[in-house]
Coordinates of C-alpha atoms in Angstrom, one line a residue:
M1 CA 150.7 81.8 56.8
G2 CA 149.5 85.1 58.1
A3 CA 145.9 84.4 57.4
L4 CA 146.2 81.0 59.1
R5 CA 147.7 82.6 62.3
L6 CA 144.9 85.1 62.4
F7 CA 142.3 82.4 62.1
L8 CA 143.8 80.4 64.9
I9 CA 143.8 83.5 67.2
I10 CA 140.1 84.2 66.4
F11 CA 139.3 80.5 67.1
A12 CA 141.1 80.6 70.5
V13 CA 139.2 83.8 71.5
W14 CA 135.9 82.2 70.5
L15 CA 136.7 79.1 72.7
G16 CA 137.6 81.3 75.6
C17 CA 134.4 83.3 75.4
G18 CA 132.1 80.3 74.9
P19 CA 131.1 79.8 78.6
A20 CA 130.5 83.5 79.2
M21 CA 128.4 83.8 76.1
A22 CA 126.3 80.8 77.1
E23 CA 125.3 82.4 80.5
R24 CA 121.8 84.0 80.2
R25 CA 121.1 87.0 82.5
V26 CA 117.7 88.7 82.9
A27 CA 116.7 91.7 85.0
L28 CA 113.4 93.3 86.1
V29 CA 113.6 97.0 87.2
I30 CA 110.6 98.7 88.9
G31 CA 110.4 102.4 89.9
N32 CA 107.3 103.7 91.6
S33 CA 107.1 107.5 92.1
A34 CA 103.6 108.7 91.2
Y35 CA 101.7 107.5 94.3
K36 CA 98.0 108.5 94.3
N37 CA 97.3 108.6 98.0
V38 CA 100.5 110.1 99.4
A39 CA 103.0 112.6 98.1
R40 CA 105.0 111.8 95.0
L41 CA 108.6 110.5 95.3
A42 CA 111.2 112.3 93.3
N43 CA 113.9 109.7 92.5
P44 CA 112.5 106.2 92.0
T45 CA 111.8 106.6 88.3
N46 CA 115.1 108.3 87.7
D47 CA 116.9 105.5 89.7
A48 CA 115.1 102.8 87.7
A49 CA 116.1 104.4 84.4
L50 CA 119.7 104.6 85.6
V51 CA 120.0 101.0 86.9
G52 CA 118.1 99.6 83.8
G53 CA 120.6 101.3 81.5
M54 CA 123.5 99.8 83.6
F55 CA 122.1 96.3 83.1
K56 CA 121.7 96.9 79.3
R57 CA 125.2 98.2 79.0
A58 CA 126.4 95.2 81.0
G59 CA 125.1 92.9 78.2
F60 CA 122.0 91.4 80.0
D61 CA 119.9 89.3 77.6
A62 CA 116.6 90.8 78.8
V63 CA 116.0 94.0 80.8
D64 CA 112.4 95.0 81.6
V65 CA 112.1 98.6 83.0
K66 CA 108.7 99.2 84.5
L67 CA 107.6 102.6 85.9
D68 CA 104.7 103.6 88.2
L69 CA 103.0 100.2 88.4
N70 CA 99.6 99.8 90.1
V71 CA 98.7 96.5 91.8
V72 CA 97.4 94.9 88.6
D73 CA 100.5 95.9 86.5
M74 CA 102.9 94.9 89.3
R75 CA 101.3 91.4 89.5
K76 CA 101.6 91.0 85.7
A77 CA 105.2 92.2 85.7
L78 CA 106.3 89.7 88.3
R79 CA 104.4 86.8 86.6
E80 CA 106.0 87.5 83.2
F81 CA 109.5 87.9 84.7
G82 CA 109.0 84.6 86.5
S83 CA 108.7 82.9 83.1
K84 CA 112.0 84.5 81.9
A85 CA 113.8 83.5 85.1
R86 CA 113.0 79.8 84.5
E87 CA 115.3 79.9 81.5
A88 CA 118.0 82.1 83.0
D89 CA 121.3 81.5 84.9
V90 CA 121.2 84.9 86.6
A91 CA 118.0 86.7 87.6
V92 CA 118.0 90.2 89.2
V93 CA 115.0 92.3 90.5
Y94 CA 115.6 96.0 91.4
Y95 CA 112.8 97.9 93.1
A96 CA 112.7 101.6 94.0
G97 CA 109.6 103.1 95.8
H98 CA 107.7 102.7 99.1
G99 CA 108.0 99.6 101.2
I100 CA 106.5 98.6 104.6
E101 CA 107.1 96.1 107.3
L102 CA 104.1 94.5 109.1
D103 CA 104.6 92.0 111.8
G104 CA 108.1 91.1 110.6
T105 CA 107.1 90.7 106.9
N106 CA 108.3 93.1 104.2
Y107 CA 105.9 94.4 101.5
L108 CA 106.3 96.4 98.3
I109 CA 103.7 99.1 97.7
P110 CA 102.1 99.7 94.3
T111 CA 101.1 103.3 93.3
D112 CA 97.4 102.9 93.8
A113 CA 97.5 101.5 97.3
A114 CA 95.5 103.4 100.0
L115 CA 96.4 101.3 103.1
E116 CA 93.7 102.9 105.3
T117 CA 94.1 100.1 107.9
D118 CA 96.8 97.6 108.7
T119 CA 94.8 94.7 107.2
D120 CA 94.7 96.5 103.8
V121 CA 98.4 95.7 103.5
L122 CA 97.6 92.1 102.9
D123 CA 95.3 92.9 99.9
E124 CA 97.0 96.0 98.4
A125 CA 100.7 95.3 98.7
F126 CA 103.1 92.6 97.5
P127 CA 105.1 90.5 100.0
L128 CA 108.8 90.2 99.4
D129 CA 108.4 86.5 99.3
R130 CA 106.4 86.9 96.0
V131 CA 109.5 88.5 94.4
L132 CA 111.7 85.7 95.7
F133 CA 109.2 83.1 94.3
A134 CA 109.5 84.8 90.9
I135 CA 113.3 84.5 90.7
E136 CA 113.5 81.1 92.4
P137 CA 114.0 79.1 89.1
A138 CA 117.3 80.9 88.2
K139 CA 120.1 78.4 88.0
Q140 CA 123.2 80.2 89.3
L141 CA 122.4 83.5 91.0
R142 CA 119.2 85.2 92.4
L143 CA 119.6 88.8 93.4
V144 CA 117.0 91.3 94.8
I145 CA 118.0 95.0 95.3
L146 CA 115.5 97.0 97.4
D147 CA 115.8 100.8 97.4
A148 CA 112.5 100.9 99.5
C149 CA 113.7 101.9 103.0
R150 CA 112.3 105.4 102.8
D151 CA 110.3 107.2 105.6
N152 CA 106.9 105.7 104.9
P153 CA 103.9 108.1 105.1
F154 CA 101.4 105.2 105.0
A155 CA 102.6 104.0 108.4
K156 CA 101.6 107.4 109.9
T157 CA 98.1 107.5 108.6
M158 CA 97.2 103.8 108.8
K159 CA 94.6 102.7 111.3
R160 CA 95.6 99.7 113.5
T161 CA 92.9 97.1 114.0
M162 CA 95.0 95.5 116.8
A163 CA 97.0 97.6 119.2
S164 CA 99.7 94.8 119.4
R165 CA 100.3 94.7 115.7
A166 CA 103.8 96.0 114.9
I167 CA 104.5 98.4 111.9
G168 CA 108.2 98.9 111.6
R169 CA 110.4 101.8 110.6
G170 CA 112.1 100.8 107.4
L171 CA 112.2 97.1 106.4
A172 CA 112.7 94.0 108.5
K173 CA 115.7 91.7 108.4
V174 CA 115.5 88.9 105.9
E175 CA 117.2 85.5 105.8
P176 CA 116.8 83.8 102.4
T177 CA 116.3 80.1 102.5
S178 CA 117.4 79.3 98.9
P179 CA 121.1 78.9 98.2
N180 CA 122.9 81.5 96.0
T181 CA 120.3 84.2 96.9
M182 CA 121.2 87.7 98.0
I183 CA 118.9 90.6 99.1
A184 CA 120.5 94.0 99.3
F185 CA 118.8 96.8 101.3
A186 CA 119.5 100.5 100.7
A187 CA 119.7 100.9 104.5
K188 CA 120.1 98.4 107.4
A189 CA 116.9 96.8 108.7
G190 CA 114.9 99.1 110.9
S191 CA 116.4 102.3 109.5
T192 CA 115.5 104.6 106.6
A193 CA 117.3 105.7 103.5
S194 CA 117.9 109.1 101.9
D195 CA 117.0 110.2 98.4
G196 CA 119.8 112.7 98.5
D197 CA 120.0 116.1 96.9
S198 CA 120.7 115.1 93.3
R199 CA 118.7 113.4 90.5
N200 CA 119.5 109.9 91.8
S201 CA 119.8 108.5 95.3
P202 CA 123.2 107.7 96.8
F203 CA 122.4 104.0 96.8
A204 CA 121.5 103.9 93.0
T205 CA 124.6 105.9 92.1
A206 CA 126.9 103.6 94.0
L207 CA 125.3 100.5 92.4
V208 CA 125.8 101.8 88.9
D209 CA 129.5 102.6 89.7
R210 CA 130.4 99.3 91.3
L211 CA 128.2 96.4 90.0
P212 CA 129.1 96.4 86.3
T213 CA 132.9 96.0 87.0
P214 CA 133.8 92.9 85.0
G215 CA 134.9 89.9 87.2
L216 CA 134.2 91.7 90.5
D217 CA 132.7 89.4 93.1
L218 CA 129.2 90.5 94.2
G219 CA 130.1 90.4 97.9
K220 CA 133.0 92.7 97.4
A221 CA 131.0 94.9 95.0
F222 CA 128.3 95.5 97.7
R223 CA 131.0 96.2 100.3
F224 CA 132.3 99.0 97.9
V225 CA 128.7 100.2 97.6
R226 CA 128.4 100.4 101.4
D227 CA 131.6 102.4 101.6
D228 CA 130.4 104.8 98.9
V229 CA 127.0 105.4 100.5
L230 CA 128.4 105.9 104.0
K231 CA 130.9 108.5 102.6
S232 CA 128.2 110.4 100.6
T233 CA 125.7 110.5 103.4
G234 CA 128.1 111.4 106.2
N235 CA 127.8 107.9 107.8
K236 CA 124.0 108.3 108.2
Q237 CA 123.0 105.6 105.8
E238 CA 124.5 102.1 105.8
P239 CA 123.4 99.6 103.1
F240 CA 123.2 96.0 104.1
V241 CA 123.2 92.6 102.4
Y242 CA 121.4 89.5 103.6
G243 CA 122.0 86.0 102.3
S244 CA 125.3 84.4 101.2
L245 CA 127.1 82.8 98.2
G246 CA 129.5 79.9 97.8
G247 CA 133.3 80.0 97.9
D248 CA 133.8 80.8 94.2
D249 CA 133.7 84.4 93.0
V250 CA 130.3 85.3 91.5
S251 CA 130.2 88.5 89.4
L252 CA 127.3 90.2 87.8
V253 CA 129.4 90.9 84.7
P254 CA 131.9 88.1 83.7
A255 CA 135.6 88.9 83.4
K256 CA 136.9 89.6 79.9
P257 CA 138.9 86.7 78.5
V258 CA 142.7 87.1 78.4
V259 CA 144.1 86.1 75.0
T260 CA 147.9 86.2 74.1
A261 CA 148.1 88.0 70.9
P262 CA 151.1 89.4 68.9
Q263 CA 152.3 92.9 69.6
G264 CA 150.6 95.8 67.8
P265 CA 147.0 96.7 67.2
Q266 CA 144.9 93.7 66.2
A267 CA 142.7 95.7 64.0
N268 CA 145.6 96.5 61.6
P269 CA 145.0 94.4 58.5
Q270 CA 148.9 94.3 57.7
D271 CA 149.7 92.5 61.0
S272 CA 150.8 89.3 59.2
I273 CA 153.0 91.3 56.7
R274 CA 154.6 93.1 59.6
R275 CA 155.4 89.9 61.4
D276 CA 157.0 88.4 58.2
Y277 CA 159.0 91.6 57.7
E278 CA 160.4 91.3 61.3
L279 CA 161.4 87.7 60.6
A280 CA 163.3 88.8 57.5
L281 CA 164.9 91.6 59.4
Q282 CA 166.2 89.1 62.0
A283 CA 167.7 87.0 59.3
G284 CA 169.2 90.0 57.6
N285 CA 170.5 88.2 54.4
R286 CA 169.7 88.5 50.7
D287 CA 167.7 85.2 50.6
A288 CA 165.3 86.4 53.3
W289 CA 164.6 89.8 51.7
E290 CA 164.2 88.3 48.3
A291 CA 161.7 85.7 49.7
F292 CA 159.8 88.5 51.4
L293 CA 159.6 90.6 48.2
Q294 CA 158.5 87.6 46.3
A295 CA 155.6 87.1 48.8
Y296 CA 154.8 90.8 49.1
P297 CA 156.0 92.6 46.0
D298 CA 153.9 95.8 46.7
G299 CA 153.1 98.1 49.5
F300 CA 154.7 99.9 52.4
Y301 CA 156.7 97.0 53.7
A302 CA 157.9 96.0 50.2
G303 CA 159.6 99.4 49.9
L304 CA 161.3 98.9 53.3
A305 CA 162.4 95.4 52.2
R306 CA 164.1 96.8 49.0
A307 CA 166.0 99.4 51.1
Q308 CA 167.2 96.6 53.4
L309 CA 168.1 94.5 50.3
K310 CA 170.3 97.4 49.0
N311 CA 172.0 97.6 52.4
V312 CA 172.8 93.9 52.1
A313 CA 174.2 94.4 48.6
A314 CA 176.4 97.3 49.8
E315 CA 177.7 95.0 52.6
E316 CA 178.5 92.3 50.1
A317 CA 180.3 94.9 47.8
R318 CA 182.3 96.2 50.8
A319 CA 183.3 92.6 51.7
S320 CA 184.3 91.9 48.1
A321 CA 186.5 95.1 47.9
A322 CA 188.1 94.3 51.2
E323 CA 189.0 90.9 50.0
K324 CA 190.5 92.2 46.7
A325 CA 192.5 94.8 48.7
R326 CA 193.9 92.1 50.9
Q327 CA 194.9 90.0 47.9
A328 CA 196.6 93.0 46.2
E329 CA 198.6 93.7 49.3
E330 CA 199.7 90.1 49.5
A331 CA 200.8 90.1 45.8
K332 CA 202.7 93.3 46.4
A333 CA 204.5 91.9 49.4
R334 CA 205.2 88.6 47.5
L335 CA 206.8 90.4 44.5
A336 CA 208.9 92.5 46.8
S337 CA 210.2 89.4 48.6
E338 CA 210.9 87.7 45.3
R339 CA 212.8 90.8 44.0
A340 CA 210.6 91.2 41.0
T341 CA 211.3 93.9 38.4
K342 CA 210.4 97.5 39.2
A343 CA 207.7 97.5 36.6
E344 CA 206.0 94.5 38.1
Q345 CA 206.3 96.0 41.6
E346 CA 204.8 99.3 40.4
K347 CA 202.0 97.3 38.7
A348 CA 201.3 95.4 41.9
A349 CA 201.4 98.7 43.9
A350 CA 198.9 100.3 41.5
A351 CA 196.6 97.3 41.8
A352 CA 196.8 97.4 45.6
K353 CA 196.1 101.1 45.6
A354 CA 193.0 100.6 43.3
A355 CA 191.8 97.8 45.5
E356 CA 192.2 100.0 48.6
D357 CA 190.2 102.8 46.8
A358 CA 187.5 100.3 45.9
K359 CA 187.4 99.1 49.5
A360 CA 187.0 102.7 50.7
A361 CA 184.2 103.3 48.2
A362 CA 182.5 100.1 49.2
E363 CA 182.8 101.1 52.9
K364 CA 181.3 104.5 52.2
A365 CA 178.5 102.8 50.1
K366 CA 177.8 100.5 53.1
Q367 CA 177.5 103.4 55.5
I368 CA 175.1 105.1 53.1
G369 CA 173.1 101.9 52.9
E370 CA 173.0 101.4 56.6
A371 CA 171.8 105.0 57.1
K372 CA 169.0 104.5 54.5
A373 CA 168.0 101.2 56.2
L374 CA 167.9 102.9 59.6
A375 CA 165.8 105.7 58.1
A376 CA 163.5 103.1 56.6
E377 CA 163.1 101.2 59.9
Q378 CA 162.3 104.5 61.7
R379 CA 159.7 105.3 59.1
R380 CA 158.2 101.8 59.7
K381 CA 158.0 102.4 63.4
D382 CA 156.5 105.8 63.0
A383 CA 153.9 104.5 60.6
E384 CA 152.9 101.7 62.9
A385 CA 152.7 104.1 65.9
A386 CA 150.5 106.4 63.8
V387 CA 148.2 103.5 62.8
A388 CA 147.9 102.4 66.4
K389 CA 147.1 105.9 67.6
A390 CA 144.6 106.4 64.8
L391 CA 142.9 103.1 65.7
A392 CA 142.8 103.9 69.4
D393 CA 141.4 107.4 68.6
K394 CA 138.7 105.8 66.4
Q395 CA 137.8 103.3 69.1
A396 CA 137.6 106.0 71.7
A397 CA 135.5 108.2 69.4
E398 CA 133.1 105.3 68.6
K399 CA 132.8 104.5 72.4
A400 CA 132.1 108.2 73.2
L401 CA 129.5 108.3 70.4
A402 CA 127.8 105.1 71.6
D403 CA 127.8 106.4 75.2
K404 CA 126.4 109.8 74.0
I405 CA 123.7 108.1 72.0
A406 CA 122.7 105.8 74.9
S407 CA 122.7 108.8 77.3
D408 CA 120.7 110.9 74.9
K409 CA 118.2 108.1 74.4
A410 CA 117.8 107.5 78.1
A411 CA 117.4 111.3 78.6
A412 CA 114.8 111.5 75.8
E413 CA 112.9 108.5 77.2
L414 CA 112.9 110.0 80.7
A415 CA 111.8 113.4 79.3
A416 CA 109.0 111.7 77.4
K417 CA 108.0 109.8 80.6
Q418 CA 108.0 113.0 82.7
A419 CA 106.0 114.9 80.0
A420 CA 103.5 112.0 79.9
D421 CA 103.3 112.0 83.7
A422 CA 102.8 115.8 83.8
K423 CA 100.1 115.5 81.1
A424 CA 98.4 112.6 83.0
Q425 CA 98.5 114.6 86.2
E426 CA 97.0 117.6 84.5
S427 CA 94.3 115.4 83.0
E428 CA 93.6 114.0 86.5
Q429 CA 93.3 117.5 87.9
K430 CA 90.9 118.5 85.2
V431 CA 88.8 115.3 85.7
A432 CA 88.8 116.0 89.5
A433 CA 87.7 119.6 88.8
V434 CA 84.6 118.6 86.8
A435 CA 83.8 115.4 88.7
P436 CA 81.3 117.0 91.1
T437 CA 79.1 118.2 88.3
S438 CA 79.6 115.3 85.9
S439 CA 80.0 111.9 87.6
L440 CA 78.9 112.7 91.2
S441 CA 75.8 114.7 90.3
S442 CA 73.8 111.5 89.9
L443 CA 74.5 110.4 93.5
S444 CA 71.8 110.6 96.1
P445 CA 72.3 112.8 99.2
Q446 CA 72.8 109.6 101.4
E447 CA 75.5 108.3 99.0
T448 CA 77.2 111.7 99.0
A449 CA 77.1 111.9 102.8
K450 CA 78.6 108.4 103.0
L451 CA 81.5 109.4 100.7
V452 CA 82.1 112.6 102.8
Q453 CA 82.0 110.5 106.0
S454 CA 84.5 108.0 104.6
E455 CA 86.9 110.8 103.7
L456 CA 86.5 112.4 107.1
R457 CA 87.3 109.1 108.7
R458 CA 90.5 108.9 106.6
V459 CA 91.7 112.3 107.7
G460 CA 90.9 111.6 111.4
C461 CA 88.0 113.9 111.9
L462 CA 85.2 111.3 112.3
A463 CA 85.3 108.3 114.6
A464 CA 81.8 106.9 113.7
A465 CA 81.0 104.6 110.8
A466 CA 80.3 105.9 107.3
D467 CA 76.6 105.0 107.2
G468 CA 75.2 107.9 105.0
D469 CA 73.3 109.5 107.9
W470 CA 74.4 113.1 108.1
N471 CA 73.7 113.5 111.8
A472 CA 75.1 115.8 114.6
S473 CA 78.3 113.7 114.8
S474 CA 79.0 114.0 111.1
Q475 CA 78.3 117.8 111.2
L476 CA 80.7 118.1 114.2
S477 CA 83.4 116.3 112.2
L478 CA 83.1 118.6 109.2
T479 CA 83.2 121.6 111.6
L480 CA 86.5 120.2 113.0
F481 CA 87.8 119.7 109.4
N482 CA 87.0 123.4 108.7
K483 CA 88.9 124.4 111.9
Y484 CA 92.1 122.5 111.2
A485 CA 92.1 122.7 107.4
G486 CA 91.2 126.4 107.2
T487 CA 88.0 125.9 105.1
K488 CA 84.5 127.3 105.5
F489 CA 82.1 124.6 104.3
D490 CA 78.5 124.4 105.6
A491 CA 78.6 121.7 108.3
K492 CA 74.9 121.1 107.9
L493 CA 75.3 119.8 104.3
A494 CA 77.5 117.0 102.8
S495 CA 78.5 118.8 99.6
F496 CA 80.7 117.7 96.6
E497 CA 83.0 120.7 97.2
A498 CA 83.7 119.5 100.7
L499 CA 84.3 116.0 99.4
D500 CA 86.9 117.3 96.9
A501 CA 88.7 119.4 99.5
I502 CA 88.9 116.4 102.0
K503 CA 90.2 114.1 99.2
A504 CA 93.0 116.6 98.5
K505 CA 94.4 116.0 102.0
P506 CA 97.0 113.1 101.8
G507 CA 97.1 112.5 105.6
R508 CA 95.5 113.2 109.0
V509 CA 94.0 116.7 109.5
C510 CA 92.2 116.5 112.8
P511 CA 94.3 115.7 115.9
L512 CA 93.6 112.5 117.7
V513 CA 91.3 113.0 120.8
C514 CA 91.3 110.5 123.5
D515 CA 88.9 109.9 126.5
H516 CA 89.8 110.7 130.0
G517 CA 92.5 108.3 131.3
F518 CA 93.9 107.8 127.8
K519 CA 96.6 109.6 125.8
A520 CA 97.5 109.7 122.0
D521 CA 100.1 107.2 120.9
G522 CA 100.6 107.6 117.1
D523 CA 97.2 106.9 115.6
A524 CA 95.8 105.1 118.6
C525 CA 94.8 105.9 122.2
A526 CA 96.8 104.2 125.0
K527 CA 95.7 104.0 128.6
I528 CA 97.6 106.2 131.1
T529 CA 99.2 104.0 133.8
C530 CA 100.4 105.7 137.0
R531 CA 102.7 104.2 139.5
A532 CA 101.6 103.1 143.0
G533 CA 100.3 105.9 145.1
Y534 CA 99.3 108.1 142.1
R535 CA 96.1 108.5 140.2
V536 CA 95.0 110.3 136.9
N537 CA 93.6 113.7 137.6
D538 CA 91.2 115.8 135.6
D539 CA 94.0 117.1 133.4
N540 CA 95.1 113.5 132.4
E541 CA 98.2 113.8 134.5
C542 CA 99.4 111.5 137.3
E543 CA 99.2 113.1 140.8
K544 CA 99.9 111.7 144.2
V545 CA 96.9 110.4 146.2
Q546 CA 96.2 112.4 149.4
D547 CA 95.6 110.5 152.6
K548 CA 91.9 110.8 153.7
K549 CA 91.3 112.2 157.3
P550 CA 88.3 111.1 159.3
V551 CA 85.4 113.6 159.2
A552 CA 82.8 113.9 162.0
T553 CA 79.3 113.5 160.6
R554 CA 75.9 114.1 162.2
D555 CA 73.2 111.4 162.2
D556 CA 70.7 111.7 159.5
A557 CA 67.5 112.6 161.4
K558 CA 65.3 112.1 158.3
K559 CA 66.6 108.6 157.7
R560 CA 66.2 107.7 161.4
D561 CA 62.5 108.9 161.4
E562 CA 61.8 106.9 158.2
E563 CA 63.1 103.8 159.8
R564 CA 61.1 104.3 163.0
K565 CA 57.9 104.8 161.0
K566 CA 58.5 101.6 159.1
S567 CA 59.0 99.6 162.2
E568 CA 55.8 101.1 163.8
A569 CA 53.7 100.4 160.7
A570 CA 54.8 96.8 160.5
P571 CA 52.3 94.2 162.1
A572 CA 53.2 93.3 165.7
K573 CA 54.8 89.9 166.1
P574 CA 53.0 87.6 168.6
Q575 CA 54.6 87.7 172.0
A576 CA 54.9 84.8 174.5
T577 CA 52.7 85.2 177.8
G578 CA 55.4 84.0 180.1
Q579 CA 53.0 81.5 181.8
I580 CA 53.9 77.8 182.5
Y581 CA 51.3 75.0 182.2
C582 CA 51.9 71.8 184.1
N583 CA 49.9 68.6 184.4
S584 CA 50.7 65.3 185.9
Q585 CA 53.2 64.5 183.2
I586 CA 55.1 67.6 182.0
C587 CA 55.5 71.4 182.4
R588 CA 55.6 73.6 179.3
P589 CA 55.1 77.3 178.3
V590 CA 51.6 78.3 177.5
R591 CA 51.1 78.3 173.7
Q592 CA 50.8 81.6 171.8
G593 CA 47.2 83.0 171.9
C594 CA 46.3 80.9 175.0
H595 CA 46.1 81.6 178.8
L596 CA 45.6 79.8 182.1
Q597 CA 42.4 80.1 184.1
L598 CA 40.4 78.2 186.8
P599 CA 37.5 76.1 185.5
K600 CA 34.1 77.4 186.4
G601 CA 31.4 75.5 188.4
A602 CA 33.6 72.7 189.7
F603 CA 35.8 72.0 192.5
T604 CA 39.3 72.2 191.1
H605 CA 41.5 72.2 194.0
G606 CA 43.3 75.2 192.5
I607 CA 44.3 73.4 189.3
M608 CA 44.7 75.8 186.3
T609 CA 43.7 74.8 182.8
E610 CA 45.0 76.2 179.4
V611 CA 42.3 78.0 177.5
C612 CA 42.8 79.0 173.9
D613 CA 40.2 81.5 172.5

């Protein structure tokens, strides 16, 4: 019977756990710290290890932890995780590292990105939509957690190809289009997050404390995360969640099934014997205890049952003695009423006294039996309590050991990773130290000059194109680098030493210089606009325009003489004579070059004729 009850309980537990066991959960965790073109981030790899361990302890079916991914490795990781998400009910992506917002679109930045110009973002970074595309096939829940709202150094050094192109501070607001999709930011859109003063960021610490709570709805869990981060950062950082879920509670870790089980520790192998013992104790008669001893003739509970059986026998003896005493008293009284002989009365009195003594002995034996039974019952309770405590202590010790093993393993993995990073960094430094004599020695002077010009453009000391012509403009740019970087390279020569020194600078070195009428605005020059009545002076400041007063001027004698000479040198225009010629029909002015005269040798009566020579 006991084995049958235990089997039914196990079967019920299996049925209750069936749906939770069928749910498949996968997670991809990425932490980028070792950036090659900007300063290293301290916490992302630590945060990734912490969050990845949380997912593993929460029972996820697959947890991929990837650290310091370049553009190729990041593309591969997302592609492989997309295949796992197609077969999953819950898919989660956690990313810690640098992110950037360009024209309202969020991008995740691999470790080998340079991002010299704003257009490089499209080629060297991953849009957030690519991550959402990877988890889209998940059936029940799609969750993206971005701890990428840090103060981004790429935005400060990036050249803008269009002045109107917006590069935001932090990440931009997101509205997922797919149902049952949530995107959690470490800080509200447009603001930046803090790495904190400890090994892990406040956001990652709050996630590990809240998300693995069994049965806790995700919406409420992220509200707890928000409260924890606000408290730990003095209300300077507020996490935010975009997207929504349905009316039913959705938890990252399913609630533990509630199973009604008998009292006492389930792991005790004598549970069925104990329950049968308690049933016999409730019956409290000889048949019950004899049946129990027949089923369980040996062991701890068999000894207790024999003590209880002795108690029952003592009670039966007491009852029998009491009945005999009662009968003796009745016989004594009857003989006295019938006036029996003195001998008979004495005999009856002796029998009554013997019966009373037997009753007293049985009563005392019963009391002893009850005391023994109570002592046996107390021993049973003490033994069961000791077994329960030992089992609880064992389970606690096993849990503490498992946690310590997991913690030691994570610490060992992290230490190995850090040692590998340090070794790789040392190797890179050694390679960089010998590069000028080994790999760069085969470059031509023009190729070397082009490399130096490209690096001078990156640090803001050269505005011209990198064409390999080491001209006066390039020499001036190296002179400016020497001035602001504190170096003393020969500006007339593009050397490998200068190239290594410029490469070592992660950001702008030379200040931005703008033409007259323009001022520096970040990494670009903006035109200075003055209000009405003001103009830009020689110091690039707006000053009020002074009203001009009329000034008396003298005629320019030289100009006047030149104009007179030109007019005198020009050919004279033909002038009209002012004479009028008339005939019998009309009168008209004498034509140019002609004149009037009297005809010769004839009688003209004073009539003038027009003569043209």
